[in-house]
Tab-separated table of C-alpha atoms in Angstrom:
chain	number	residue	atom	x	y	z
A	1	SER	CA	58.057	-23.599	21.604
A	2	ALA	CA	54.802	-21.706	21.243
A	3	VAL	CA	52.853	-19.477	23.578
A	4	ILE	CA	49.097	-19.684	23.243
A	5	SER	CA	46.640	-17.122	24.491
A	6	GLN	CA	43.137	-18.482	24.820
A	7	LYS	CA	40.094	-16.491	25.845
A	8	PRO	CA	37.782	-16.286	27.574
A	9	SER	CA	39.262	-18.268	30.432
A	10	ARG	CA	35.806	-19.081	31.700
A	11	ASP	CA	32.196	-18.223	31.031
A	12	ILE	CA	28.724	-19.037	32.221
A	13	CYS	CA	26.215	-19.102	29.396
A	14	GLN	CA	22.500	-19.566	28.985
A	15	ARG	CA	21.297	-22.622	27.123
A	16	GLY	CA	20.458	-21.970	23.518
A	17	THR	CA	23.137	-19.304	23.103
A	18	SER	CA	26.540	-19.561	21.444
A	19	LEU	CA	30.046	-18.862	22.673
A	20	THR	CA	33.113	-18.189	20.557
A	21	ILE	CA	36.495	-19.118	21.989
A	22	GLN	CA	39.591	-17.454	20.586
A	23	CYS	CA	43.073	-18.906	20.321
A	24	GLN	CA	46.072	-16.717	19.463
A	25	VAL	CA	49.562	-18.186	18.938
A	26	ASP	CA	52.787	-16.211	19.110
A	27	SER	CA	54.202	-17.910	16.021
A	28	GLN	CA	52.931	-19.268	12.739
A	29	VAL	CA	51.771	-22.860	12.968
A	30	THR	CA	50.248	-25.122	10.400
A	31	MET	CA	48.115	-27.327	12.582
A	32	MET	CA	45.811	-26.189	15.355
A	33	PHE	CA	43.648	-28.508	17.390
A	34	TRP	CA	40.575	-28.068	19.535
A	35	TYR	CA	39.930	-30.421	22.432
A	36	ARG	CA	37.259	-30.898	25.037
A	37	GLN	CA	38.104	-32.090	28.520
A	38	GLN	CA	35.851	-32.887	31.416
A	39	PRO	CA	37.615	-31.891	34.670
A	40	GLY	CA	40.047	-34.562	35.723
A	41	GLN	CA	39.491	-36.624	32.604
A	42	SER	CA	41.212	-37.210	29.302
A	43	LEU	CA	41.164	-35.031	26.232
A	44	THR	CA	38.749	-35.588	23.388
A	45	LEU	CA	39.759	-34.157	20.040
A	46	ILE	CA	36.984	-32.094	18.476
A	47	ALA	CA	38.651	-31.044	15.255
A	48	THR	CA	41.872	-30.153	13.486
A	49	ALA	CA	42.056	-26.729	11.886
A	50	ASN	CA	44.522	-26.024	9.086
A	51	GLN	CA	44.792	-22.599	7.549
A	52	GLY	CA	43.213	-22.338	4.144
A	53	SER	CA	41.027	-25.400	4.423
A	54	GLU	CA	37.954	-26.534	6.277
A	55	ALA	CA	38.432	-28.068	9.671
A	56	THR	CA	38.441	-31.830	9.987
A	57	TYR	CA	36.023	-33.052	12.633
A	58	GLU	CA	36.294	-36.196	14.714
A	59	SER	CA	33.502	-38.678	15.042
A	60	GLY	CA	30.702	-37.284	17.157
A	61	PHE	CA	31.439	-33.643	16.378
A	62	VAL	CA	29.837	-31.683	13.551
A	63	ILE	CA	30.494	-28.328	11.970
A	64	ASP	CA	27.017	-26.987	12.663
A	65	LYS	CA	27.535	-27.449	16.388
A	66	PHE	CA	31.234	-26.510	16.553
A	67	PRO	CA	32.080	-24.171	13.676
A	68	ILE	CA	35.759	-23.331	13.469
A	69	SER	CA	37.534	-20.491	11.740
A	70	ARG	CA	41.223	-20.382	10.832
A	71	PRO	CA	41.800	-17.111	9.027
A	72	ASN	CA	45.609	-17.163	9.310
A	73	LEU	CA	48.537	-19.119	10.706
A	74	THR	CA	48.370	-17.609	14.202
A	75	PHE	CA	44.675	-17.503	15.034
A	76	SER	CA	41.634	-19.731	15.314
A	77	THR	CA	38.193	-19.643	16.865
A	78	LEU	CA	35.856	-22.374	18.026
A	79	THR	CA	32.180	-21.625	18.463
A	80	VAL	CA	29.970	-23.763	20.648
A	81	SER	CA	26.505	-23.281	19.162
A	82	ASN	CA	23.040	-23.664	20.607
A	83	MET	CA	24.506	-24.696	23.927
A	84	SER	CA	22.999	-27.151	26.358
A	85	PRO	CA	24.204	-28.164	29.835
A	86	GLU	CA	25.899	-31.191	28.246
A	87	ASP	CA	28.313	-28.786	26.571
A	88	SER	CA	29.678	-27.706	29.941
A	89	SER	CA	33.345	-28.622	29.805
A	90	ILE	CA	36.853	-27.273	29.410
A	91	TYR	CA	37.786	-26.423	25.850
A	92	LEU	CA	41.458	-26.418	24.923
A	93	CYS	CA	43.313	-25.021	21.962
A	94	SER	CA	46.537	-26.757	20.987
A	95	VAL	CA	49.237	-26.427	18.341
A	96	ARG	CA	51.998	-28.665	17.073
A	97	THR	CA	54.920	-27.711	14.911
A	98	GLY	CA	55.591	-30.783	12.830
A	99	VAL	CA	56.319	-33.875	14.898
A	100	THR	CA	57.176	-32.041	18.061
A	101	GLU	CA	55.244	-31.883	21.259
A	102	ALA	CA	51.933	-30.085	21.522
A	103	PHE	CA	51.475	-26.748	23.231
A	104	PHE	CA	48.242	-25.822	24.926
A	105	GLY	CA	46.313	-22.762	25.871
A	106	GLN	CA	45.118	-22.392	29.432
A	107	GLY	CA	41.668	-23.562	28.449
A	108	THR	CA	38.163	-22.143	28.579
A	109	ARG	CA	35.947	-23.438	31.342
A	110	LEU	CA	32.391	-23.310	30.044
A	111	THR	CA	29.325	-23.726	32.197
A	112	VAL	CA	25.925	-23.809	30.522
A	113	VAL	CA	22.935	-23.116	32.732
B	1	ALA	CA	42.392	-50.533	16.976
B	2	GLN	CA	45.108	-48.072	17.894
B	3	SER	CA	44.959	-47.005	21.502
B	4	VAL	CA	46.815	-45.704	24.519
B	5	ALA	CA	46.256	-47.147	27.967
B	6	GLN	CA	47.055	-45.775	31.369
B	7	PRO	CA	45.967	-48.679	33.549
B	8	GLU	CA	45.964	-46.784	36.832
B	9	ASP	CA	43.419	-44.075	37.548
B	10	GLN	CA	45.418	-42.989	40.568
B	11	VAL	CA	48.882	-43.585	41.977
B	12	ASN	CA	49.749	-42.804	45.591
B	13	VAL	CA	53.373	-42.382	46.606
B	14	ALA	CA	55.067	-41.156	49.750
B	15	GLU	CA	57.313	-38.146	49.351
B	16	GLY	CA	60.890	-39.171	48.709
B	17	ASN	CA	59.970	-42.545	47.259
B	18	PRO	CA	60.362	-43.417	43.579
B	19	LEU	CA	57.286	-43.142	41.410
B	20	THR	CA	56.129	-44.842	38.235
B	21	VAL	CA	53.142	-43.928	36.096
B	22	LYS	CA	52.396	-46.558	33.496
B	23	CYS	CA	51.542	-46.204	29.839
B	24	THR	CA	51.132	-48.861	27.186
B	25	TYR	CA	50.099	-48.398	23.609
B	26	SER	CA	48.844	-50.203	20.589
B	27	VAL	CA	49.993	-48.158	17.606
B	28	SER	CA	51.594	-49.474	14.470
B	29	GLY	CA	55.032	-48.494	13.261
B	30	ASN	CA	57.505	-46.434	15.268
B	31	PRO	CA	55.332	-43.903	17.052
B	32	TYR	CA	56.286	-40.711	18.779
B	33	LEU	CA	55.551	-40.873	22.507
B	34	PHE	CA	54.856	-38.027	24.901
B	35	TRP	CA	54.093	-37.312	28.540
B	36	TYR	CA	52.213	-34.237	29.699
B	37	VAL	CA	51.300	-32.947	33.139
B	38	GLN	CA	48.277	-30.924	34.175
B	39	TYR	CA	48.331	-29.139	37.493
B	40	PRO	CA	45.005	-28.188	39.080
B	41	ASN	CA	43.199	-25.428	37.164
B	42	ARG	CA	46.050	-25.081	34.705
B	43	GLY	CA	46.725	-26.046	31.129
B	44	LEU	CA	48.670	-29.053	29.963
B	45	GLN	CA	52.438	-28.854	29.987
B	46	PHE	CA	54.854	-30.981	28.023
B	47	LEU	CA	57.171	-33.149	30.138
B	48	LEU	CA	59.179	-35.295	27.749
B	49	LYS	CA	59.111	-37.214	24.501
B	50	TYR	CA	60.601	-40.185	22.743
B	51	ILE	CA	61.242	-39.913	19.035
B	52	THR	CA	64.221	-42.184	18.466
B	53	GLY	CA	67.527	-43.107	20.062
B	54	ASP	CA	68.226	-43.906	23.697
B	55	ASN	CA	65.315	-45.711	25.329
B	56	LEU	CA	65.623	-43.646	28.493
B	57	VAL	CA	64.598	-40.053	27.971
B	58	LYS	CA	64.881	-37.273	30.505
B	59	GLY	CA	62.451	-34.415	30.814
B	60	SER	CA	61.342	-31.536	32.955
B	61	TYR	CA	61.171	-31.481	36.756
B	62	GLY	CA	63.428	-34.531	37.139
B	63	PHE	CA	61.094	-36.896	35.314
B	64	GLU	CA	62.281	-39.580	32.925
B	65	ALA	CA	60.575	-42.237	30.877
B	66	GLU	CA	61.665	-45.570	29.526
B	67	PHE	CA	60.607	-46.721	26.102
B	68	ASN	CA	60.230	-50.478	25.766
B	69	LYS	CA	59.448	-51.519	22.240
B	70	SER	CA	58.844	-55.201	22.967
B	71	GLN	CA	56.357	-54.380	25.692
B	72	THR	CA	55.000	-51.327	23.838
B	73	SER	CA	55.305	-49.312	27.006
B	74	PHE	CA	56.483	-45.847	27.911
B	75	HIS	CA	56.377	-45.601	31.691
B	76	LEU	CA	57.035	-42.291	33.427
B	77	LYS	CA	59.408	-42.376	36.390
B	78	LYS	CA	61.030	-40.188	38.971
B	79	PRO	CA	63.606	-41.383	41.528
B	80	SER	CA	62.332	-39.253	44.415
B	81	ALA	CA	58.817	-37.842	44.471
B	82	LEU	CA	57.907	-34.373	45.671
B	83	VAL	CA	54.558	-33.229	47.028
B	84	SER	CA	54.546	-30.660	44.226
B	85	ASP	CA	54.517	-33.500	41.682
B	86	SER	CA	50.889	-34.151	42.589
B	87	ALA	CA	48.963	-33.612	39.365
B	88	LEU	CA	47.236	-35.335	36.480
B	89	TYR	CA	49.564	-37.053	34.006
B	90	PHE	CA	48.736	-37.942	30.429
B	91	CYS	CA	50.503	-40.213	28.002
B	92	ALA	CA	50.034	-39.401	24.323
B	93	VAL	CA	51.011	-41.446	21.300
B	94	GLU	CA	50.599	-40.139	17.771
B	95	GLY	CA	47.758	-37.844	18.745
B	96	ARG	CA	45.981	-40.404	20.886
B	97	TRP	CA	45.630	-39.659	24.559
B	98	GLY	CA	45.530	-41.913	27.556
B	99	ALA	CA	42.802	-41.514	30.130
B	100	GLY	CA	45.148	-39.830	32.572
B	101	THR	CA	46.589	-40.883	35.915
B	102	LYS	CA	46.149	-38.823	39.036
B	103	LEU	CA	49.386	-38.812	40.971
B	104	ILE	CA	49.154	-38.061	44.675
B	105	ILE	CA	52.329	-37.551	46.652
B	106	LYS	CA	51.816	-37.665	50.393
B	107	PRO	CA	54.197	-35.871	52.759
């Protein structure tokens, strides 16, 4: 298993600013994932972050808007840039170790005003 | 196109009755199948998975799921529902997520 610490847990931000979300894992993992979830709805994968390479973004998500860092095998950050109210959502960090189940952080509830 | 479907937005069950939350998928090959639960204002938690072997898999909190290859389904079940089972349930197949089913257990 893996324990994930994600912070901040929530934030209220002004439009036009940026927020960086941190994800710390208690063990080394190859693959880390960033998701967005509207409350009560399904998960949408933003990008996959592997250490030592650039993140792979899903359709509809671009690096300029959601830059990701993955400096080592236990840590990653997601930045939500130039925020607008449409970016208000829950952002989730997740890891998988091979073909096993995914483990999730508690999420970051972002409100953009 | 590969997809995962949870046909019911919400399932209502009386406490003590059996429950079923449905999941069907359209993914090629022999996929890995998962169920997760999300309690209000909390992160997602893994419930159970099917990789290979026995079609009936048992997981956390008394839940089980039955893999049916011919029907490409992986329905989540529990023989006797508890009010505390009320939550949002997600089926996931090879990294693809269902829309989620809200399970409401009434006392």
